[in-house]
Amino acid sequence: MNNSNRKILVCCGTGCLANNSFEVYTKLKEKLKDTKIAVQPLVKATGCNGLCEKGPVVKILPDDISYFKVSTKDVDAIVEKTILNGEIIDKLLYYDTNEKKKLISHKDATFYKHQQKISLRNIGEVDPLLIEDYLERDGYKALRKVLFEMTSEEIIDVIEASGLRGRGGAGFPTGSKWRTCYKYNNFPKYIVCNGDEGDPGAFMDRSIMEGDPNTVIEGMIICGYAIKSHKGYLYIRDEYELARKNMQIAIDNAKKHGYLGENIIGSNFDFDLEIVRGGGAFVCGESSALMASIEGNVGEPRAKYIRSVEKGLWNQPTILNNVETWANIPPIISNGAKWFKSIGIENNSGTKVFSLVGKVKNTGLVEVPMGTKLRELVFDIGGGIIKDRPFKAIQTGGPSGGCIPKEHLDISLDFDSLSNIGSMMGSGGVIVMDDTTCMVELARYYMEFLSEESCGKCTTCREGIKIMLEILTNITKGEGELEDIELLLDLSETISNASLCGLGKTAPNPVITTIKYFKDEYIDHIVNQKCNAGICKKLTSYYIEEEICIGCGLCAKKCPTNAITGIKKEPHIINADICVKCGACFTNCPTGAVKIGGVVVESKN
Amino acid sequence: MKVKINGKLYNGNTGETLMELAKRNNIYIPNLCHKKGFEGQGRCRLCIVEINDGGKTKIVSSCVYPIKDGIEVSTNSDKIIKIRKNIILLLLLRTPNNDTIKSLAKEYNVDIHYKYLDNKKKENCILCGLCVEACDKLGTKAISLVNRGTTKKVSTPYDDASKDCIGCAACVEVCPTDAISIDDKNGKRTIWNRTFNLVSCSICGKYFTTYEALKYTDDKLNIEKENQICNSCKRKEISKKFKESFKNTY
Ligand SMILES: Cc1cc2nc3c(=O)[nH]c(=O)nc-3n(C[C@H](O)[C@H](O)[C@H](O)COP(=O)(O)O)c2cc1C
Ligand code: SF4
Ligand code: SF4
Ligand code: SF4
Ligand code: FES
Ligand code: FES
């Protein structure tokens, strides 16, 4: 085997590290050292490949072999079989659930084929701690271009013409934000990167900061140069230790190489970056709360009638963008506005990273062109629903996003289409739900999350969410009344209209959309005292349909309380008095004979 | 700057908030967290109004909204009244037995028999933040808003007797709902878990403040230990002196 340009990339993102990928990495290096190979292949630790659930991930280049769920026990075989003899280890290959076969290169998987990487372009391919790796992939070329060939206006023109919209939630046009800030002649000005990533389940920003920190740095310096700012802050979520570490190392290395600090690569332009550790609350991702937190104050939002491009950090003009937004800047400068605009759809240029989680077969980070259909995301990339159960809904936009039912499966994933149907893009979290999700309980769950995460500053958000939570809890316990539905909608209107910041303004979304698309579920809970998903235990009972039951006895075997009795090959019966409603029989019955019923009004003794 | 409020034109100053403009012109907008000297909190949300800015209507809180030329404001549109009623209802749910909130509820015809109302609740604080602002302004910073979400409250550090509190009761003074417990008894004042000795006025003999508060203001204003005279006696003294000097000159 020729090892002269061989590379072995070991994923060392947070997900894979949790599954001991660093041990795999060190063991691989040791093993190779002990093995007599004329030219040693290069072993690199990279950032997240977006398939954490199947990690640790090891990729071998240029052969393009990818191994999944690799453990230290596999290292000997990888070196001896694959590196020395070019043999492929079957059991470590990727299994494509769509094509129902194993693949040598994961790039052939449906999961990957539909993707197009711009902001994630380097992740998994470079060692985030080596600036040389970044430079090798055209890193800091865009910076060189702006510093020596472009004026502020030209830079802003390109960003504006590209149609880039902020990836942090609201989709505000980035170019126009920069232009407004550029116009204020009030110095100093500041640049801020929002790395708070509060949406549960979203991890694209973390992956970028961990796996390709230089692209964020480069984007921020370009903006600094364009609007004449010399100082930037990276506000990084409290829990993101590895992101902070990699970011700091990248900043130090960029300084050493002259890309950051004074007189950047001989251009006379100075720019410095500082990392600020997040305040640890969801609301700190909101721009004004974030800035208050950087200033050392309590992370409470303020009214934004005067925008932060005019008066932001310490009341000075400030540009705040999301991590993914920053990662798009260098490629746009290098490849031009036209190129970026050619990807995606009208008014929604480029790609968006989604973190696909929930009841889909393939979960992970995916970057697709804007305008990709929801169906494609769930069924092609996601491989469909686990155990091929019925698809019920997806939730986008984080805790205050909305639920989208199957009627809208063909919706285009872009800022405008999502908000048109009452949901939102948010940071790109996508949670897939099957028929075992109760939509009332889901709404209740989000209200609980938001009642804890509201900063508590304003009456409507603090007290409004609290009472909505109380009403929803009652409904899930079977104590709701029909008029509660109207009440929820009435309160929603007040909360979204009168709250101070985006958290309160969007908080009612999960309730509004579940009532809009799944009103019968509310009615089932209230009138029929029944939770069809079997989630609200007070409104759930299980029974066995005689005609379907084949008497295999599997349910009885799985029942933890021995509530099921019956003779082999004859219909079984559940004793409601003993049943603890765990649902084990329901999920394990091979014929679907176990059914969900509503409240048992009176049980016979 | 011209601003139309409820159909009438008014002249506004640059940088002024809608609330300030309205107050100057005796237009009442309900508010609970706004007081002279402590403007711009935007906490209670009661002061919301509807504005029309070049054809676009939106709801803003008037105490923090800087006026713009040409906007049309409605302080009492049907939509505003409906939402304001709900805000009062939300406050009532928090403090069902508070007189200030109860009379607001009556004024706005809010259903006080709302089924989710828990009449046993003893809470009085509506988290308007004015007490904290007042204490901050004095420079004592003995109390602050702590926690978030529904557990937010006004408190001293760790709920202990505050070292910084001087017992001046400025917080009590500004509280719109009489929520701060203060107890003056037998020459002693108990507030924020701490007990102070009260000072009596050397003229009328009434207890009027704490030693700590007196010393704090004296130190701050850099005056020699003044006579311990309460405000009302001080006022009387001044007017007496004024009258005397008046007599002497004419
Ligand atoms: C409650 C709340 C939480 C937010 N959390 C985040 C976050 O974690 N990360 C983020 O980038 N933006 C977050 N945002 C949006 C930011 O306020 C802001 O719009 C965004 O960072 C601007 O960057 P962009 O234009 O590049 O999207 C949040 C907004 C709200 C209202
Ligand atoms: S809307 Fe909620 S999170 Fe935002 S300022 Fe008000 S209380 Fe805080
Ligand atoms: S739901 Fe659980 S406890 Fe009840 S019968 Fe089925 S397996 Fe047994
Ligand atoms: S104690 Fe009074 S002044 Fe202080 S926040 Fe509560 S209601 Fe406002
Ligand atoms: S951390 Fe390795 S794939 Fe995400
Ligand atoms: S007075 Fe404006 S929000 Fe309280």
PDB file of N, CA and C in Angstrom, chain A residues 13 19 110 117 163 343 375 404 533:
ATOM      1  N   GLY A  13     -15.152  15.533  17.724  1.00  0.00           N
ATOM      2  CA  GLY A  13     -16.170  16.486  18.162  1.00  0.00           C
ATOM      3  C   GLY A  13     -16.744  16.012  19.486  1.00  0.00           C
ATOM      4  N   ASN A  19     -17.854   9.211  23.179  1.00  0.00           N
ATOM      5  CA  ASN A  19     -17.746   7.763  22.953  1.00  0.00           C
ATOM      6  C   ASN A  19     -16.292   7.335  22.771  1.00  0.00           C
ATOM      7  N   THR A 110     -27.513   8.317   1.137  1.00  0.00           N
ATOM      8  CA  THR A 110     -28.572   9.284   0.847  1.00  0.00           C
ATOM      9  C   THR A 110     -28.465  10.457   1.814  1.00  0.00           C
ATOM     10  N   LYS A 117     -22.369  21.557   1.283  1.00  0.00           N
ATOM     11  CA  LYS A 117     -21.736  22.176   2.442  1.00  0.00           C
ATOM     12  C   LYS A 117     -21.035  23.485   2.123  1.00  0.00           C
ATOM     13  N   GLY A 163     -27.609  38.144  -0.753  1.00  0.00           N
ATOM     14  CA  GLY A 163     -28.901  37.797  -0.168  1.00  0.00           C
ATOM     15  C   GLY A 163     -28.797  37.019   1.128  1.00  0.00           C
ATOM     16  N   ILE A 343     -27.420  29.380  -5.217  1.00  0.00           N
ATOM     17  CA  ILE A 343     -27.780  28.254  -4.345  1.00  0.00           C
ATOM     18  C   ILE A 343     -29.016  28.663  -3.554  1.00  0.00           C
ATOM     19  N   ARG A 375     -40.148  17.004   3.190  1.00  0.00           N
ATOM     20  CA  ARG A 375     -40.239  15.569   2.937  1.00  0.00           C
ATOM     21  C   ARG A 375     -38.864  14.963   2.646  1.00  0.00           C
ATOM     22  N   ILE A 404     -45.483  21.408  12.632  1.00  0.00           N
ATOM     23  CA  ILE A 404     -45.962  21.326  11.262  1.00  0.00           C
ATOM     24  C   ILE A 404     -46.509  19.919  11.020  1.00  0.00           C
ATOM     25  N   ALA A 533     -52.088   9.018  21.921  1.00  0.00           N
ATOM     26  CA  ALA A 533     -50.688   8.636  21.818  1.00  0.00           C
ATOM     27  C   ALA A 533     -50.262   7.789  23.014  1.00  0.00           C
TER      28      ALA A 533
END
